[in-house]
Tab-separated table of C-alpha atoms in Angstrom:
chain	number	residue	atom	x	y	z
A	1	MET	CA	31.245	6.307	5.196
A	2	ARG	CA	28.002	6.057	7.136
A	3	LEU	CA	25.312	7.190	4.577
A	4	VAL	CA	21.704	7.972	5.331
A	5	HIS	CA	19.466	6.873	2.248
A	6	LEU	CA	16.695	9.551	1.646
A	7	ASP	CA	14.691	7.531	-0.906
A	8	LEU	CA	12.139	10.533	-2.397
A	9	LYS	CA	9.944	8.623	-4.103
A	10	GLY	CA	7.571	9.291	-1.563
A	11	ALA	CA	6.847	11.747	1.272
A	12	ALA	CA	9.887	13.974	0.080
A	13	PRO	CA	10.505	16.461	2.707
A	14	ARG	CA	10.637	20.331	2.453
A	15	VAL	CA	14.170	21.876	2.072
A	16	SER	CA	13.217	23.727	5.181
A	17	TYR	CA	13.001	20.360	7.225
A	18	LEU	CA	16.235	19.380	5.808
A	19	GLU	CA	17.892	22.560	7.144
A	20	GLN	CA	16.669	20.826	10.556
A	21	VAL	CA	17.371	16.889	9.961
A	22	PHE	CA	20.970	17.390	8.178
A	23	PRO	CA	22.504	18.811	11.521
A	24	LEU	CA	21.126	16.104	13.890
A	25	LEU	CA	22.086	13.289	10.992
A	26	SER	CA	25.624	14.721	11.421
A	27	GLN	CA	25.675	15.064	15.248
A	28	LEU	CA	24.468	11.437	15.431
A	29	GLY	CA	27.238	10.228	13.455
A	30	ALA	CA	26.099	10.223	9.639
A	31	ASN	CA	28.799	11.578	7.152
A	32	GLY	CA	26.935	11.182	4.203
A	33	ILE	CA	23.359	11.510	2.341
A	34	LEU	CA	22.414	9.019	-0.547
A	35	ILE	CA	19.982	11.006	-2.183
A	36	GLU	CA	17.413	9.111	-4.560
A	37	TYR	CA	15.632	11.998	-6.265
A	38	GLU	CA	12.988	9.769	-8.606
A	39	ASP	CA	10.530	12.477	-9.890
A	40	MET	CA	11.536	15.041	-7.504
A	41	PHE	CA	14.712	16.137	-9.468
A	42	PRO	CA	13.940	19.424	-11.315
A	43	PHE	CA	14.322	17.590	-15.179
A	44	LYS	CA	14.172	19.909	-17.699
A	45	GLY	CA	13.770	19.850	-21.414
A	46	GLU	CA	12.785	16.242	-22.860
A	47	LEU	CA	12.852	15.017	-19.292
A	48	GLU	CA	10.648	17.672	-17.756
A	49	ILE	CA	7.647	14.921	-17.992
A	50	LEU	CA	9.664	13.022	-15.402
A	51	ARG	CA	9.083	15.641	-12.858
A	52	SER	CA	6.486	15.981	-9.989
A	53	PRO	CA	4.614	18.857	-9.284
A	54	TYR	CA	5.850	19.327	-6.212
A	55	ALA	CA	9.839	18.413	-7.298
A	56	TYR	CA	12.662	20.377	-6.254
A	57	SER	CA	13.573	23.587	-7.913
A	58	GLU	CA	17.385	23.923	-9.031
A	59	GLU	CA	17.976	26.263	-6.137
A	60	ASP	CA	16.644	23.471	-3.620
A	61	ILE	CA	19.115	21.049	-5.072
A	62	GLU	CA	21.946	23.608	-4.425
A	63	ARG	CA	20.822	24.501	-1.279
A	64	ILE	CA	20.335	20.919	-0.208
A	65	GLN	CA	24.121	20.162	-1.281
A	66	GLN	CA	25.302	23.417	0.671
A	67	LEU	CA	23.447	22.026	3.797
A	68	ALA	CA	25.174	18.891	3.462
A	69	GLU	CA	28.360	20.517	3.112
A	70	LEU	CA	27.765	22.950	6.039
A	71	HIS	CA	27.507	19.744	8.219
A	72	LYS	CA	30.168	17.558	6.767
A	73	LEU	CA	27.807	15.130	5.045
A	74	GLU	CA	28.778	13.900	1.708
A	75	VAL	CA	26.022	14.079	-1.114
A	76	VAL	CA	25.917	10.822	-3.286
A	77	PRO	CA	23.151	11.087	-5.830
A	78	LEU	CA	21.402	7.682	-6.729
A	79	VAL	CA	19.703	7.273	-10.211
A	80	GLN	CA	18.029	4.040	-10.929
A	81	THR	CA	19.518	2.512	-14.281
A	82	PHE	CA	17.559	-0.794	-14.584
A	83	GLY	CA	15.022	-1.547	-12.132
A	84	HIS	CA	12.640	0.571	-9.938
A	85	VAL	CA	11.853	3.002	-13.018
A	86	GLU	CA	8.011	3.056	-12.678
A	87	PHE	CA	8.534	7.022	-12.068
A	88	ILE	CA	9.964	6.882	-16.097
A	89	LEU	CA	8.125	4.092	-17.752
A	90	LYS	CA	4.730	4.679	-16.236
A	91	HIS	CA	4.455	7.337	-18.782
A	92	GLU	CA	3.036	6.684	-22.312
A	93	LYS	CA	6.429	8.668	-24.012
A	94	TYR	CA	8.713	6.023	-22.613
A	95	GLN	CA	6.236	2.815	-22.445
A	96	HIS	CA	8.433	1.130	-25.509
A	97	LEU	CA	11.105	1.017	-23.081
A	98	ARG	CA	9.908	-1.503	-20.979
A	99	GLU	CA	11.135	-5.003	-20.479
A	100	VAL	CA	7.589	-6.373	-20.587
A	101	GLU	CA	5.094	-4.134	-22.123
A	102	ARG	CA	2.629	-4.561	-19.270
A	103	PHE	CA	4.731	-3.538	-16.699
A	104	PRO	CA	6.776	-0.313	-15.871
A	105	ASN	CA	9.413	-1.671	-13.609
A	106	SER	CA	12.226	-2.446	-15.550
A	107	PHE	CA	14.159	-1.000	-18.779
A	108	ASN	CA	14.619	-3.387	-21.767
A	109	PRO	CA	18.160	-3.098	-22.182
A	110	HIS	CA	18.057	-3.883	-26.063
A	111	VAL	CA	16.068	-0.906	-27.177
A	112	PRO	CA	19.111	1.799	-27.966
A	113	ASP	CA	16.869	4.390	-26.672
A	114	THR	CA	17.269	3.115	-23.183
A	115	LEU	CA	20.991	3.804	-22.772
A	116	ALA	CA	20.469	7.143	-24.625
A	117	LEU	CA	17.665	8.074	-21.895
A	118	LEU	CA	20.097	6.887	-19.317
A	119	LYS	CA	22.840	8.971	-20.456
A	120	SER	CA	20.504	12.074	-20.623
A	121	ILE	CA	19.228	11.352	-16.810
A	122	LEU	CA	22.711	10.863	-15.482
A	123	ALA	CA	23.737	13.781	-17.376
A	124	GLN	CA	21.390	16.403	-15.629
A	125	VAL	CA	21.732	14.733	-12.542
A	126	MET	CA	25.719	15.090	-12.240
A	127	GLU	CA	25.499	18.519	-13.924
A	128	LYS	CA	23.702	19.753	-10.454
A	129	HIS	CA	26.318	17.270	-8.426
A	130	ARG	CA	29.419	18.606	-9.808
A	131	ARG	CA	30.925	18.460	-5.887
A	132	SER	CA	30.128	14.863	-5.769
A	133	THR	CA	32.747	12.202	-6.072
A	134	TRP	CA	30.181	9.261	-5.904
A	135	ILE	CA	27.038	8.083	-7.704
A	136	HIS	CA	24.774	5.125	-6.929
A	137	ILE	CA	23.270	3.401	-10.121
A	138	GLY	CA	21.057	1.137	-8.076
A	139	ALA	CA	20.342	-1.597	-10.350
A	140	ASP	CA	18.446	-3.901	-8.137
A	141	GLU	CA	15.167	-5.801	-8.218
A	142	VAL	CA	15.036	-5.757	-11.947
A	143	PHE	CA	11.857	-7.322	-11.970
A	144	HIS	CA	10.647	-9.700	-15.162
A	145	LEU	CA	14.673	-9.100	-16.652
A	146	GLY	CA	14.593	-12.072	-19.667
A	147	GLU	CA	10.766	-12.016	-19.876
A	148	GLY	CA	10.466	-9.595	-22.824
A	149	ALA	CA	10.756	-10.931	-26.246
A	150	ASP	CA	13.585	-8.970	-27.029
A	151	SER	CA	15.546	-10.236	-24.276
A	152	LYS	CA	14.417	-13.855	-25.184
A	153	ASN	CA	15.723	-13.157	-28.929
A	154	TRP	CA	19.111	-11.896	-27.496
A	155	MET	CA	19.640	-14.810	-25.035
A	156	SER	CA	18.925	-17.141	-28.118
A	157	ARG	CA	21.233	-15.382	-30.606
A	158	ASN	CA	24.049	-15.006	-28.082
A	159	LYS	CA	23.825	-18.316	-25.941
A	160	GLY	CA	23.553	-16.355	-22.780
A	161	ASP	CA	21.877	-15.866	-19.865
A	162	VAL	CA	20.037	-13.431	-17.796
A	163	GLY	CA	23.118	-12.784	-15.496
A	164	THR	CA	25.140	-12.028	-18.682
A	165	MET	CA	22.447	-9.782	-20.258
A	166	TYR	CA	22.316	-8.078	-16.919
A	167	LEU	CA	26.026	-7.639	-16.761
A	168	LYS	CA	26.234	-6.082	-20.310
A	169	HIS	CA	23.688	-3.341	-19.568
A	170	ILE	CA	25.392	-2.511	-16.486
A	171	LYS	CA	28.698	-2.288	-17.686
A	172	GLU	CA	27.487	0.035	-20.772
A	173	VAL	CA	26.284	2.470	-17.978
A	174	LEU	CA	29.312	2.409	-16.047
A	175	GLY	CA	31.245	2.751	-19.109
A	176	PHE	CA	29.410	6.149	-19.616
A	177	VAL	CA	29.933	7.281	-15.974
A	178	THR	CA	33.658	6.367	-15.983
A	179	THR	CA	34.365	8.134	-19.295
A	180	GLN	CA	32.237	11.144	-19.062
A	181	TYR	CA	32.855	11.882	-15.383
A	182	TRP	CA	36.698	11.631	-14.809
A	183	GLY	CA	37.339	10.432	-11.131
A	184	LEU	CA	33.436	9.532	-10.266
A	185	ARG	CA	33.147	6.506	-8.368
A	186	ALA	CA	29.955	4.284	-8.843
A	187	LEU	CA	27.933	2.430	-6.565
A	188	MET	CA	25.149	-0.166	-6.859
A	189	TRP	CA	23.225	-2.815	-4.967
A	190	ASP	CA	24.178	-6.656	-5.235
A	191	ASP	CA	20.932	-8.464	-5.111
A	192	MET	CA	20.985	-9.023	-8.812
A	193	LEU	CA	24.374	-10.173	-8.682
A	194	ARG	CA	23.750	-12.779	-6.281
A	195	LYS	CA	21.786	-14.471	-8.900
A	196	ILE	CA	24.711	-14.914	-11.200
A	197	SER	CA	27.476	-17.433	-10.898
A	198	VAL	CA	31.088	-16.579	-9.454
A	199	GLY	CA	32.309	-17.538	-13.020
A	200	ALA	CA	30.571	-15.357	-14.815
A	201	LEU	CA	31.281	-12.105	-12.566
A	202	ARG	CA	34.843	-13.002	-12.951
A	203	GLY	CA	34.467	-13.122	-16.594
A	204	GLU	CA	33.262	-9.678	-16.545
A	205	THR	CA	35.285	-6.285	-15.881
A	206	MET	CA	33.095	-3.892	-13.914
A	207	GLY	CA	35.522	-1.040	-13.714
A	208	THR	CA	35.429	0.956	-10.683
A	209	ALA	CA	31.865	-0.326	-9.346
A	210	ALA	CA	31.597	-0.916	-5.635
A	211	VAL	CA	29.036	-3.236	-4.822
A	212	ALA	CA	26.609	-2.917	-1.733
A	213	PRO	CA	24.211	-5.436	-0.579
A	214	SER	CA	20.386	-4.219	-1.004
A	215	ARG	CA	17.646	-4.827	1.588
A	216	ALA	CA	16.601	-7.723	-0.314
A	217	SER	CA	20.003	-9.593	0.464
A	218	TRP	CA	20.124	-9.687	4.223
A	219	GLN	CA	19.261	-12.993	4.725
A	220	CYS	CA	22.303	-14.312	2.656
A	221	SER	CA	24.461	-16.193	4.189
A	222	SER	CA	27.590	-15.621	2.701
A	223	PRO	CA	27.629	-11.910	2.258
A	224	CYS	CA	30.894	-11.359	0.683
A	225	LEU	CA	30.797	-13.949	-2.167
A	226	PRO	CA	30.086	-11.459	-5.265
A	227	TRP	CA	32.212	-8.560	-4.128
A	228	GLN	CA	35.352	-11.015	-3.959
A	229	ALA	CA	34.339	-12.038	-7.301
A	230	LEU	CA	34.329	-8.670	-8.930
A	231	HIS	CA	37.330	-7.584	-7.178
A	232	PRO	CA	39.583	-10.205	-5.690
A	233	ALA	CA	42.421	-7.796	-4.805
A	234	ARG	CA	40.103	-4.808	-3.882
A	235	SER	CA	37.062	-5.300	-1.806
A	236	PRO	CA	34.165	-2.670	-2.255
A	237	CYS	CA	31.881	-1.485	0.341
A	238	PRO	CA	29.652	-3.505	2.211
A	239	ALA	CA	26.542	-2.164	3.475
A	240	LEU	CA	23.863	-2.525	6.109
A	241	GLY	CA	20.084	-1.569	5.706
A	242	GLY	CA	16.965	-1.220	7.680
A	243	SER	CA	13.195	-0.351	6.295
A	244	TRP	CA	10.420	0.873	8.450
A	245	GLY	CA	7.895	-1.176	6.544
A	246	SER	CA	4.644	0.106	4.629
A	247	MET	CA	2.101	1.475	7.241
A	248	LYS	CA	-0.726	-0.635	5.303
A	249	THR	CA	0.906	-4.072	4.927
A	250	PRO	CA	1.178	-6.161	7.894
A	251	HIS	CA	3.181	-9.340	6.466
A	252	HIS	CA	6.638	-7.995	5.680
A	253	PRO	CA	9.486	-10.139	6.543
A	254	PRO	CA	10.944	-9.767	10.062
A	255	ASP	CA	13.795	-7.378	9.020
A	256	GLN	CA	10.622	-5.066	7.337
A	257	CYS	CA	8.229	-5.306	9.827
A	258	PRO	CA	6.218	-2.276	9.931
A	259	HIS	CA	5.602	-1.192	13.653
A	260	PRO	CA	3.666	1.544	15.381
A	261	HIS	CA	6.686	2.512	17.362
A	262	PRO	CA	9.944	3.280	15.390
A	263	CYS	CA	12.881	1.584	17.801
A	264	SER	CA	12.284	-1.802	16.462
A	265	PRO	CA	15.242	-1.524	13.490
A	266	HIS	CA	17.869	-1.994	16.108
A	267	ARG	CA	17.248	-5.722	15.889
A	268	VAL	CA	18.302	-5.997	12.208
A	269	TRP	CA	21.615	-4.442	13.128
A	270	ASP	CA	21.914	-7.099	15.923
A	271	ARG	CA	21.717	-9.689	13.467
A	272	GLN	CA	23.902	-8.146	10.953
A	273	ALA	CA	26.488	-7.764	13.526
A	274	ARG	CA	26.780	-11.464	13.879
A	275	PHE	CA	28.050	-11.305	10.186
A	276	PRO	CA	31.123	-9.232	10.201
A	277	PRO	CA	33.008	-8.418	6.714
A	278	PRO	CA	36.139	-10.085	6.562
A	279	PRO	CA	39.446	-7.502	7.136
A	280	ALA	CA	39.865	-7.120	3.174
A	281	VAL	CA	36.504	-5.559	3.133
A	282	ALA	CA	36.674	-3.798	6.333
A	283	ARG	CA	39.247	-1.315	4.535
A	284	GLU	CA	36.862	0.343	2.684
A	285	ALA	CA	33.280	-0.023	4.649
A	286	MET	CA	30.291	1.850	4.115
A	287	ALA	CA	27.334	1.369	6.331
A	288	TRP	CA	23.908	2.151	4.953
A	289	LEU	CA	20.867	3.094	6.731
A	290	VAL	CA	17.622	3.125	4.526
A	291	PRO	CA	14.496	4.640	5.547
A	292	LEU	CA	12.215	4.043	2.645
A	293	HIS	CA	9.423	6.317	1.886
A	294	ARG	CA	7.667	3.607	-0.516
A	295	TYR	CA	8.590	0.347	-1.439
A	296	ASP	CA	8.024	1.297	-5.112
A	297	HIS	CA	6.465	4.309	-7.008
A	298	TYR	CA	2.968	2.758	-7.013
A	299	SER	CA	2.873	1.419	-3.274
A	300	VAL	CA	1.529	3.211	-0.317
A	301	LEU	CA	3.866	5.149	1.812
A	302	CYS	CA	6.073	3.679	4.402
A	303	GLU	CA	6.778	5.044	7.777
A	304	LEU	CA	7.012	9.442	7.842
A	305	LEU	CA	10.603	10.003	8.229
A	306	PRO	CA	10.096	12.038	11.306
A	307	VAL	CA	8.658	9.064	12.970
A	308	GLY	CA	11.631	7.047	11.956
A	309	ILE	CA	14.057	9.380	13.340
A	310	PRO	CA	14.517	7.268	16.903
A	311	SER	CA	15.298	4.368	14.837
A	312	LEU	CA	17.684	6.136	12.562
A	313	ALA	CA	19.385	7.983	15.839
A	314	ILE	CA	19.815	3.973	17.461
A	315	CYS	CA	21.281	2.519	14.309
A	316	LEU	CA	23.919	5.400	13.526
A	317	GLN	CA	25.024	5.413	17.190
A	318	THR	CA	25.146	1.696	17.071
A	319	LEU	CA	27.279	1.922	14.326
A	320	VAL	CA	29.539	4.591	15.341
A	321	ASN	CA	30.315	2.805	18.676
A	322	GLY	CA	30.245	-1.013	17.502
A	323	GLY	CA	27.345	-1.688	19.821
A	324	PHE	CA	24.237	-0.556	21.485
A	325	THR	CA	25.795	0.215	25.041
A	326	GLU	CA	24.512	2.279	27.871
A	327	GLU	CA	26.689	5.151	26.698
A	328	THR	CA	25.488	4.731	23.316
A	329	LYS	CA	21.682	4.678	24.356
A	330	ARG	CA	22.404	8.056	26.722
A	331	LYS	CA	23.572	9.669	23.898
A	332	VAL	CA	20.809	9.173	21.928
A	333	LEU	CA	18.353	9.880	24.479
A	334	ASP	CA	20.295	13.386	24.951
A	335	VAL	CA	20.162	13.973	21.352
A	336	LEU	CA	16.570	13.576	20.773
A	337	GLY	CA	15.308	14.601	24.172
A	338	PHE	CA	13.544	11.196	25.256
A	339	GLN	CA	13.831	10.487	29.011
A	340	SER	CA	14.077	6.543	28.487
A	341	MET	CA	13.517	3.961	25.494
A	342	GLN	CA	12.576	0.366	25.724
A	343	LEU	CA	13.816	-1.361	22.661
A	344	GLU	CA	12.222	-4.711	23.229
A	345	GLN	CA	8.858	-2.928	23.642
A	346	SER	CA	9.504	-0.210	20.745
A	347	THR	CA	8.711	2.707	22.756
A	348	CYS	CA	10.226	5.962	23.778
A	349	GLU	CA	9.261	7.897	26.562
A	350	GLY	CA	9.349	11.714	26.901
A	351	ARG	CA	8.554	14.745	25.033
A	352	GLY	CA	11.288	14.894	22.422
A	353	THR	CA	12.951	17.617	21.132
A	354	PHE	CA	14.393	16.356	17.751
A	355	PRO	CA	12.686	18.222	14.423
A	356	GLY	CA	9.343	16.669	13.789
A	357	ALA	CA	8.825	15.219	17.433
A	358	GLU	CA	5.189	16.369	17.086
A	359	ILE	CA	4.669	14.010	14.405
A	360	TYR	CA	6.303	11.366	16.170
A	361	HIS	CA	3.763	11.738	19.313
A	362	LEU	CA	0.811	12.549	16.776
A	363	VAL	CA	1.336	9.206	14.640
A	364	GLU	CA	1.700	7.457	18.092
A	365	GLN	CA	-1.738	8.153	19.042
A	366	VAL	CA	-3.011	7.317	15.433
A	367	HIS	CA	-1.473	3.889	15.749
A	368	GLY	CA	-2.303	3.345	19.467
A	369	HIS	CA	-5.705	4.977	19.971
A	370	LEU	CA	-7.601	6.245	16.910
A	371	LYS	CA	-7.495	3.125	15.046
A	372	GLU	CA	-9.029	1.476	18.172
A	373	SER	CA	-11.150	3.962	19.980
A	374	ILE	CA	-13.698	4.738	17.167
A	375	PRO	CA	-14.834	1.190	16.505
A	376	LYS	CA	-15.030	0.389	19.972
A	377	ALA	CA	-17.035	3.595	21.135
A	378	LEU	CA	-19.409	2.652	18.379
A	379	GLU	CA	-19.756	-0.963	18.611
A	380	GLU	CA	-19.971	-0.500	22.816
A	381	GLU	CA	-22.915	1.877	22.478
A	382	SER	CA	-25.961	-0.157	22.793
A	383	ALA	CA	-28.413	2.379	21.742
A	384	ILE	CA	-26.614	2.674	18.451
A	385	LYS	CA	-26.928	-0.868	17.743
A	386	GLY	CA	-30.804	-1.033	19.000
A	387	TRP	CA	-31.897	2.466	17.900
A	388	PHE	CA	-29.718	3.928	15.130
A	389	SER	CA	-28.999	0.741	12.771
A	390	PRO	CA	-27.669	0.867	9.329
A	391	TYR	CA	-31.331	0.510	8.623
A	392	HIS	CA	-32.484	3.106	10.617
A	393	ARG	CA	-29.860	5.541	8.688
A	394	LYS	CA	-30.727	4.314	5.443
A	395	HIS	CA	-34.438	5.146	6.007
A	396	GLN	CA	-33.646	8.278	8.183
A	397	PHE	CA	-36.109	7.536	11.061
A	398	GLY	CA	-35.397	6.857	14.868
A	399	ASN	CA	-36.713	7.373	18.353
A	400	PRO	CA	-34.958	10.759	19.733
A	401	ARG	CA	-35.252	9.489	23.209
A	402	ASN	CA	-32.711	6.773	22.496
A	403	MET	CA	-30.628	8.627	19.925
A	404	GLU	CA	-30.093	11.424	22.640
A	405	THR	CA	-28.466	8.738	25.034
A	406	PHE	CA	-25.717	8.595	22.745
A	407	GLY	CA	-25.783	11.923	20.737
A	408	SER	CA	-23.648	14.071	23.159
A	409	LYS	CA	-20.947	11.136	23.688
A	410	VAL	CA	-20.591	10.491	20.123
A	411	MET	CA	-20.507	14.352	19.232
A	412	LYS	CA	-17.819	15.024	21.817
A	413	LEU	CA	-15.609	12.219	20.314
A	414	HIS	CA	-16.216	13.725	16.626
A	415	GLU	CA	-15.104	17.177	17.599
A	416	ASP	CA	-12.020	15.582	19.555
A	417	TRP	CA	-10.834	13.835	16.633
A	418	GLU	CA	-11.497	16.481	14.329
A	419	SER	CA	-9.338	18.552	16.253
A	420	PHE	CA	-6.641	16.357	16.426
A	421	ALA	CA	-6.598	15.648	12.595
A	422	ARG	CA	-6.233	19.243	12.126
A	423	ASP	CA	-3.545	19.661	14.364
A	424	LEU	CA	-1.800	16.356	12.808
A	425	ARG	CA	-2.373	18.109	9.244
A	426	THR	CA	-0.666	21.336	10.146
A	427	HIS	CA	2.116	19.876	11.471
A	428	LEU	CA	2.562	17.506	8.417
A	429	GLU	CA	2.284	20.490	5.979
A	430	ARG	CA	5.423	22.076	7.963
A	431	VAL	CA	7.324	19.343	6.859
A	432	TYR	CA	6.052	17.872	3.834
A	433	PHE	CA	4.182	18.859	0.483
A	434	PRO	CA	0.524	18.956	-0.150
A	435	ASP	CA	0.295	15.616	-2.245
A	436	THR	CA	1.832	13.706	0.774
A	437	VAL	CA	0.125	15.223	3.603
A	438	GLU	CA	-3.340	14.065	1.383
A	439	GLU	CA	-2.104	10.639	0.873
A	440	TRP	CA	-1.197	10.028	4.373
A	441	MET	CA	-4.404	11.396	6.170
A	442	GLU	CA	-6.250	9.391	3.450
A	443	GLU	CA	-4.424	6.286	4.146
A	444	ASN	CA	-4.227	6.489	7.680
A	445	ILE	CA	-6.521	8.790	9.246
A	446	ASN	CA	-9.922	9.094	7.016
A	447	PRO	CA	-10.681	5.460	6.940
A	448	HIS	CA	-11.371	5.401	10.821
A	449	LEU	CA	-12.381	8.850	11.324
A	450	ASP	CA	-15.058	8.635	8.113
A	451	GLN	CA	-16.845	6.098	10.125
A	452	LEU	CA	-17.684	8.526	12.856
A	453	ARG	CA	-18.152	11.194	10.142
A	454	ASP	CA	-20.924	9.290	8.565
A	455	LEU	CA	-22.618	8.881	11.973
A	456	VAL	CA	-22.730	12.168	13.207
A	457	ARG	CA	-23.889	13.336	10.021
A	458	ASP	CA	-27.064	10.803	9.822
A	459	TYR	CA	-27.526	11.412	13.671
A	460	ARG	CA	-27.629	15.329	12.766
């Protein structure tokens, strides 16, 4: 299985865009979609508070599955059951379920309401995914586990540790899944398991859970150990992941490095290829491509899906063909409508014909030109420095003779970039809901354009 992970905690695309993207993913070699809905799922009843104002409707969920089926993509819903539950625990209604009262990241596994809530969430999600044969329970990055008072008391009374406490909760979740949904197979990330001794893992029966490496465990030198400990006779599913990084944070580890051009994650695959799984694991291989939309519910947006499609295409075709050969490169170019690509420079040349190619090129201009052109134009104009300083602007006086030397140039620059921003917004609105468009513009366009807007306002 070659799964593309759609992380909808940010920049969830409209269904009309998925109609264009799913056939592309299938053409490139994907045969499954892992969907992490978070607040985009149309929760009902007591859970309605979890819904985003722009959540998919029940009809949308069905349409997504129909589209996937049409293009031979298996749908695997992902429901976070331990960590990454900010979209739940941010609400006052569920604040009492936090492991640490201050932080909305992780569940307190000792409060009975936690498991009851998870059962309700899982039930509503699975009710709308009756055709799915897999479910992913997340369970990665359970920050602050063991730091809450209830956890400390439990460990003290049971002479246990964080690892056994973690496994106890996971077993309860898996017990519900396997008893309630006959034949449904469960997946989970592995980073928390890597912190647990092999002896402790062998002492626990995890049912039919398959364990996949999370992006937090790429650097591990012995990637199969936890899986073999859980299933010595039947190895579960290895996985590879890639992330395009936050647009705002420049200091990620190398594998999560944000880049203005979306061709760099192939380097992750180069490194991963050096650590192939043993033959026993390869019998049931799954590969994950993880285009993150946010690192967590509170972080800024990562790169947009249309901008990441070239990376996704490269990784999928590399996976299908066992390496990034010239034939692989030619297939990617043909499918995406590019003329050439330079992986080491992370550039793709040509118009591009894939869904969202216009956004790809416009964002490329934001990275490559907008962020530099405005400060450069304002700093290099000596008349602005000498006759239109912050002091002049604050007290609203200046010599028209000197101001006119830079006025037309600045006004033209302002007009061009405002037109560009309107064009970009129009294209974004075709793919995304209003909240995503507003956030992306506010984070990536307005900080630069506002400098120019303020100067033009004062000039006028």
